[in-house]
Tab-separated table of C-alpha atoms in Angstrom:
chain	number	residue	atom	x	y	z
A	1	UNK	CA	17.622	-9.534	0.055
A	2	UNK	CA	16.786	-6.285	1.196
A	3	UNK	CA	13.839	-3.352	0.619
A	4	UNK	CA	15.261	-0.187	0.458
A	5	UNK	CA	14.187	3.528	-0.312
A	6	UNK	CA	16.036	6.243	-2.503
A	7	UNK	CA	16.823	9.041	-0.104
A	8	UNK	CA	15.762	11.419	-2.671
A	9	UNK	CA	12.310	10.318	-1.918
A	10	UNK	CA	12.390	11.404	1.638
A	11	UNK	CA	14.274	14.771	0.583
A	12	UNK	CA	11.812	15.187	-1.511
A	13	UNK	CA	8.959	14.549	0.754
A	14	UNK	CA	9.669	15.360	4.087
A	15	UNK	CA	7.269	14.121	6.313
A	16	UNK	CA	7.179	10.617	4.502
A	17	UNK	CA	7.208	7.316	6.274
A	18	UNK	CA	7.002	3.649	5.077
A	19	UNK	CA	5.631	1.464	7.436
A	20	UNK	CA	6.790	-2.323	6.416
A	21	UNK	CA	5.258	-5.622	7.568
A	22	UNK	CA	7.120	-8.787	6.966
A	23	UNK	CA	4.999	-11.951	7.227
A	24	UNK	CA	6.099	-15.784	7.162
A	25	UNK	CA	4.792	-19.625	7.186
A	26	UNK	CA	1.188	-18.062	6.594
A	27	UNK	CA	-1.456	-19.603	5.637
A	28	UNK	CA	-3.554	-17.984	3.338
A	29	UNK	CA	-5.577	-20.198	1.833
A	30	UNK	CA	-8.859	-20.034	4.192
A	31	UNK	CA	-11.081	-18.239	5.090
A	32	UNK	CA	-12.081	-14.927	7.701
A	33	UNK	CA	-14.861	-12.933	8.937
A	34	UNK	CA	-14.831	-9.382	9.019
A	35	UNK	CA	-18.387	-8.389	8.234
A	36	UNK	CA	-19.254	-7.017	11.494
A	37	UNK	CA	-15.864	-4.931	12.188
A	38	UNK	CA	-16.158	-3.932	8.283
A	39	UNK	CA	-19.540	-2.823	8.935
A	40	UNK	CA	-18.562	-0.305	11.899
A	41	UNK	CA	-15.490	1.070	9.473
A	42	UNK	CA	-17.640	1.560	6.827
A	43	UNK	CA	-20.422	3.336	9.313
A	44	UNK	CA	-17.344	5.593	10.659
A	45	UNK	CA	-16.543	6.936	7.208
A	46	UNK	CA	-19.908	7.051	5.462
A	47	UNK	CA	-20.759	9.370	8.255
A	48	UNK	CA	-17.235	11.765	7.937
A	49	UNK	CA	-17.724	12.000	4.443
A	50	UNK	CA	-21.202	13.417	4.825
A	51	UNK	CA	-19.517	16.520	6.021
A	52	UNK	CA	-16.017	16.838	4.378
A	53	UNK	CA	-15.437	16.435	0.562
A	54	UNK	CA	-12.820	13.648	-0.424
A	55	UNK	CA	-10.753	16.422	-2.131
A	56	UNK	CA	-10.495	18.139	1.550
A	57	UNK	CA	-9.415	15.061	3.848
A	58	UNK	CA	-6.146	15.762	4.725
A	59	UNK	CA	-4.470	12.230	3.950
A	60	UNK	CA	-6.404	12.065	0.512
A	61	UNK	CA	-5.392	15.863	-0.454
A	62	UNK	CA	-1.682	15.021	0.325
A	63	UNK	CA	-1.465	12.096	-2.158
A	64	UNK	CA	-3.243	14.141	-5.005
A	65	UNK	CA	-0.312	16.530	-4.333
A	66	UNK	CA	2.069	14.332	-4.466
A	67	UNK	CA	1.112	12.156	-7.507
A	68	UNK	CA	0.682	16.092	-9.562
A	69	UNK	CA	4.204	17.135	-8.008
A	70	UNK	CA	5.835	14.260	-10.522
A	71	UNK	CA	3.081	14.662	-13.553
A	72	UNK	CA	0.501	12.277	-12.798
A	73	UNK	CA	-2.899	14.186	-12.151
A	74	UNK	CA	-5.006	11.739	-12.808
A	75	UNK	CA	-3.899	9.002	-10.366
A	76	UNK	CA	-5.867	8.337	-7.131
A	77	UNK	CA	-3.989	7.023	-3.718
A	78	UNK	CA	-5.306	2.893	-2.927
A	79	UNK	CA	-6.788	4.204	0.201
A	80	UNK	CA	-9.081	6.982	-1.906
A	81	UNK	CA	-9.913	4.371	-3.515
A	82	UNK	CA	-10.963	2.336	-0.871
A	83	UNK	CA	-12.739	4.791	0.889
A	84	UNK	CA	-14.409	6.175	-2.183
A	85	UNK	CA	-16.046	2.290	-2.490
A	86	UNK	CA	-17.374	2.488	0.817
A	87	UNK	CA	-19.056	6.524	0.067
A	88	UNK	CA	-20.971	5.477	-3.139
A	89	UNK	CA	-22.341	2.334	-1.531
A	90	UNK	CA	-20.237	-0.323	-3.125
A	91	UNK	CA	-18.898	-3.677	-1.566
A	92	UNK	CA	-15.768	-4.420	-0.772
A	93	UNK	CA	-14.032	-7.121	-2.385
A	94	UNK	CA	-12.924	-10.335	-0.738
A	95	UNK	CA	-9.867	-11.077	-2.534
A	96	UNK	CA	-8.372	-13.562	-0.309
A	97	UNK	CA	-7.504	-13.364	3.401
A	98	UNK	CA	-4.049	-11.174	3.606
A	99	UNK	CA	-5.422	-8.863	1.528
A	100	UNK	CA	-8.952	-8.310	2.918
A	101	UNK	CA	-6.901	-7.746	6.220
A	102	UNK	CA	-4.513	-5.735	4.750
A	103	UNK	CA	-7.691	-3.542	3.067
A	104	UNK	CA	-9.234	-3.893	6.569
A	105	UNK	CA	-6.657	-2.204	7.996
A	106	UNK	CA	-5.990	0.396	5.554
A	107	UNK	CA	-9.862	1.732	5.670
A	108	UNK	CA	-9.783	1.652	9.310
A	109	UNK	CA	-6.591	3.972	9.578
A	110	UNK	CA	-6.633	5.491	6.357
A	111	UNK	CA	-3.671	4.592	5.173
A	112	UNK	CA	-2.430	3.350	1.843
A	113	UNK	CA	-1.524	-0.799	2.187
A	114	UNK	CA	-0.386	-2.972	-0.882
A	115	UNK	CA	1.286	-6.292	-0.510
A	116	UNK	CA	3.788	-8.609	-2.364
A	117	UNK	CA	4.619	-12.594	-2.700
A	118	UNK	CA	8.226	-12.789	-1.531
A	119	UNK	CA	8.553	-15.821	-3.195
A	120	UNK	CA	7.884	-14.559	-6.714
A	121	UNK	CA	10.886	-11.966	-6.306
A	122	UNK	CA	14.451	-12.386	-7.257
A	123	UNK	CA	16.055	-9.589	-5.619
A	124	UNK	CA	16.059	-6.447	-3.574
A	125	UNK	CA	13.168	-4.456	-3.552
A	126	UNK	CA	13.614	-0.167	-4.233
A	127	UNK	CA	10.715	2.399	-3.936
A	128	UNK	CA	13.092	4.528	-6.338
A	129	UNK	CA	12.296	6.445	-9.370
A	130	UNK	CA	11.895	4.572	-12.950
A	131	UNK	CA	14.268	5.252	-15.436
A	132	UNK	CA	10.995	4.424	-18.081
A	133	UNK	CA	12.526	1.368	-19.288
A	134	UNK	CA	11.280	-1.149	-16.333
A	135	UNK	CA	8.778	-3.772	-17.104
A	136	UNK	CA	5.017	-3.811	-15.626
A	137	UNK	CA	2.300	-5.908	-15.757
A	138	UNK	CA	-0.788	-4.335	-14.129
A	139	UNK	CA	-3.084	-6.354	-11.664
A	140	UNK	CA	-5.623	-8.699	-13.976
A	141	UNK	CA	-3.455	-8.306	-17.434
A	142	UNK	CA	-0.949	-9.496	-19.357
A	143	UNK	CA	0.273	-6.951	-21.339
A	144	UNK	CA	3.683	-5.270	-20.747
A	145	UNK	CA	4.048	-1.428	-20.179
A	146	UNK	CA	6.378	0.880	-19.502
A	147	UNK	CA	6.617	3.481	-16.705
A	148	UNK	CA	7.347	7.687	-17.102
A	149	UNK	CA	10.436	7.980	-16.626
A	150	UNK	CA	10.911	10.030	-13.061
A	151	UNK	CA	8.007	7.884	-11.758
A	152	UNK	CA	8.198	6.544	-8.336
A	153	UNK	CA	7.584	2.973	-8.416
A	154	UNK	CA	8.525	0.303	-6.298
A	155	UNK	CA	10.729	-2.777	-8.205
A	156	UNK	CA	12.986	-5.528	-8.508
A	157	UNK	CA	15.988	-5.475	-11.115
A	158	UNK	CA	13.626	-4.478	-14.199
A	159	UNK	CA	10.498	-5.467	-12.708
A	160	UNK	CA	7.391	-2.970	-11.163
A	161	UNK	CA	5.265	-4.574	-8.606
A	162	UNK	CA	3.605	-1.022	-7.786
A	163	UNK	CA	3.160	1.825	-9.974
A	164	UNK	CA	2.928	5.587	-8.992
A	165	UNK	CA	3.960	4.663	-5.421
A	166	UNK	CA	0.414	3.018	-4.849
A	167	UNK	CA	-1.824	3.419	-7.382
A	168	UNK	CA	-1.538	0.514	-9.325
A	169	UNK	CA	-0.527	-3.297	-8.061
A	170	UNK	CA	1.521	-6.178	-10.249
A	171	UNK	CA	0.140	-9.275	-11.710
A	172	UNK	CA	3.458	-10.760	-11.261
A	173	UNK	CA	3.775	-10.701	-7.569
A	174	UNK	CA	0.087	-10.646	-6.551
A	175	UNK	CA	-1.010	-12.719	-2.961
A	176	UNK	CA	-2.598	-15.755	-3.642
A	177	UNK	CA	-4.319	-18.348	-1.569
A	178	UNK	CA	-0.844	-20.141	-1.809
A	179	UNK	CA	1.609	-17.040	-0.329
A	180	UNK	CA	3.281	-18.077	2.654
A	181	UNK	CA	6.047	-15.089	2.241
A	182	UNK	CA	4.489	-11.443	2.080
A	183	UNK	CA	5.630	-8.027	2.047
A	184	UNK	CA	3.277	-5.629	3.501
A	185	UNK	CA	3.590	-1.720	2.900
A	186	UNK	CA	1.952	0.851	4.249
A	187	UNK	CA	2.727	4.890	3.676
A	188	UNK	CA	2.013	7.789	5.506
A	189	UNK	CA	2.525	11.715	4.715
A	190	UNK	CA	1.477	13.292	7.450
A	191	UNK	CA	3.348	14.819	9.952
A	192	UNK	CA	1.234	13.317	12.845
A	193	UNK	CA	0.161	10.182	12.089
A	194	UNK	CA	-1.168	6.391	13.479
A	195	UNK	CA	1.322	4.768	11.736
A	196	UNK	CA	3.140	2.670	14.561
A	197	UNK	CA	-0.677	1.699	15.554
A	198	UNK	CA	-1.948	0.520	12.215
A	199	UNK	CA	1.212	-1.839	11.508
A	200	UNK	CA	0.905	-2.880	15.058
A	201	UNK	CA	-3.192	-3.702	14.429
A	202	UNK	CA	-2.124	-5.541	11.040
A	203	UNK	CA	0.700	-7.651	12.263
A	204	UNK	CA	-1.435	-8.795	14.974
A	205	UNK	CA	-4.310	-9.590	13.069
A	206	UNK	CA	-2.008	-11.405	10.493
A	207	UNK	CA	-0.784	-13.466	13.495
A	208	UNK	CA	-4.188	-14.396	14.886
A	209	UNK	CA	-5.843	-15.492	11.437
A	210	UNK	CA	-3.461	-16.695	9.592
A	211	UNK	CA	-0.263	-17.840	11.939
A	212	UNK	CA	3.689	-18.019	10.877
A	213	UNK	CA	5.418	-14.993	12.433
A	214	UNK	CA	5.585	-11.113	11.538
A	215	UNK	CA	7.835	-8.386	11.772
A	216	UNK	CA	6.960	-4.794	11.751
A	217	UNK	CA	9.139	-1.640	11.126
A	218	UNK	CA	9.093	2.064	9.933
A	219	UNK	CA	11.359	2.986	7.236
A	220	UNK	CA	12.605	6.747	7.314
A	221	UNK	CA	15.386	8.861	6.161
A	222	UNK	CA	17.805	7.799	8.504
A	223	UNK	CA	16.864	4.034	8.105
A	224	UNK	CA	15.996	3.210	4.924
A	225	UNK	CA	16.428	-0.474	4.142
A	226	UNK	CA	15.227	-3.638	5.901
A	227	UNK	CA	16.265	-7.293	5.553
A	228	UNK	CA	13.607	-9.381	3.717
């Protein structure tokens, strides 16, 4: 299997990149301490945001763009929301360990991260656009619904595991204690970025708490696709 991007994506937004971590023979199912690094993060950006507005951080005002440019004004980028926890004073979830790295690692870069069981899926993986006919079941229900058609999503055959490019995570291919197969994905829109760094910082951190081996690689125009 592979995970590919449609082209038009990166024609469409030039200075996209999709950073891609591949993670196997984890173990997921203990337990990790981040309270004290956490703590320093969520110093760092309780402090920025007490003299910039969310609307004006660069990363943050990018993905508003972006989600308006194909009709959704509404939605909010995972890492807003993130980082929007940590300014009004709220916790931050421990979910289980991959993904309170993976959110580690996302607040401390301030990037948008989402991850996927491998295991639960069939076949390859597109960040394409929906034709509005795909299947998705968001994080938590069990209902089905339906994408806009021209909505960039990321899927398998008929399936959405992320809607609105990262707004809103699948029930159906959610990390649990028992993933030993992940996905890891990780965008950035800016021209200058710390891409490279981040999925450098995550892969390592993946490898010291939770073993198996990683693989990390950007995804551009010009190489679009990795093996899974």
């Amino acid at each position: 299997m592979k995970f590919k991007i449609d082209k038009r994506i990166f024609e469409r937004y030039e200075n996209l990149k999709i950073g891609v971590v591949l993670c196997r023979g984890i173990k997921n199912d203990g337990s990790i301490d981040l309270a004290l690094e956490m703590e320093n993060i969520k110093r760092n950006i309780t402090e920025k945001f007490q003299t910039i507005e969310l609307s004006d951080h660069p990363v943050i005002r990018t993905w508003r763009d972006i989600y308006k440019d194909f009709g959704e004004k509404k939605c909010r980028s995972s890492v807003e929301s993130l980082i929007r926890r940590v300014v009004n004073g709220k916790e931050m979830p421990s979910i289980n360990p991959l993904v309170d790295l993976y959110n580690f690692v996302s607040l401390k870069y301030e990037l948008p991260c989402g991850g996927e069981d491998l295991e639960k899926i069939t076949s390859d993986i597109e960040l394409t656009y929906a034709t509005g006919t795909e299947n998705f079941i968001s994080l938590g229900e069990n209902e089905i619904e339906n994408p806009q058609e021209g909505e960039i999503v990321y899927k398998f055959s008929d399936t959405i595991i992320c809607r609105n490019f990262n707004y809103r995570e699948s029930e159906v291919t959610k990390l649990t204690k028992d993933t030993k197969k992940a996905i890891l994905v990780m965008e950035s829109v800016l021209e200058e970025d710390n891409l490279q760094e981040a999925l450098e910082d995550l892969a390592r951190r993946i490898q010291i708490h939770l073993g198996g081996s990683t693989k990390a690689v950007i995804l551009k125009a010009e190489n679009n696709e990795v093996k899974l």
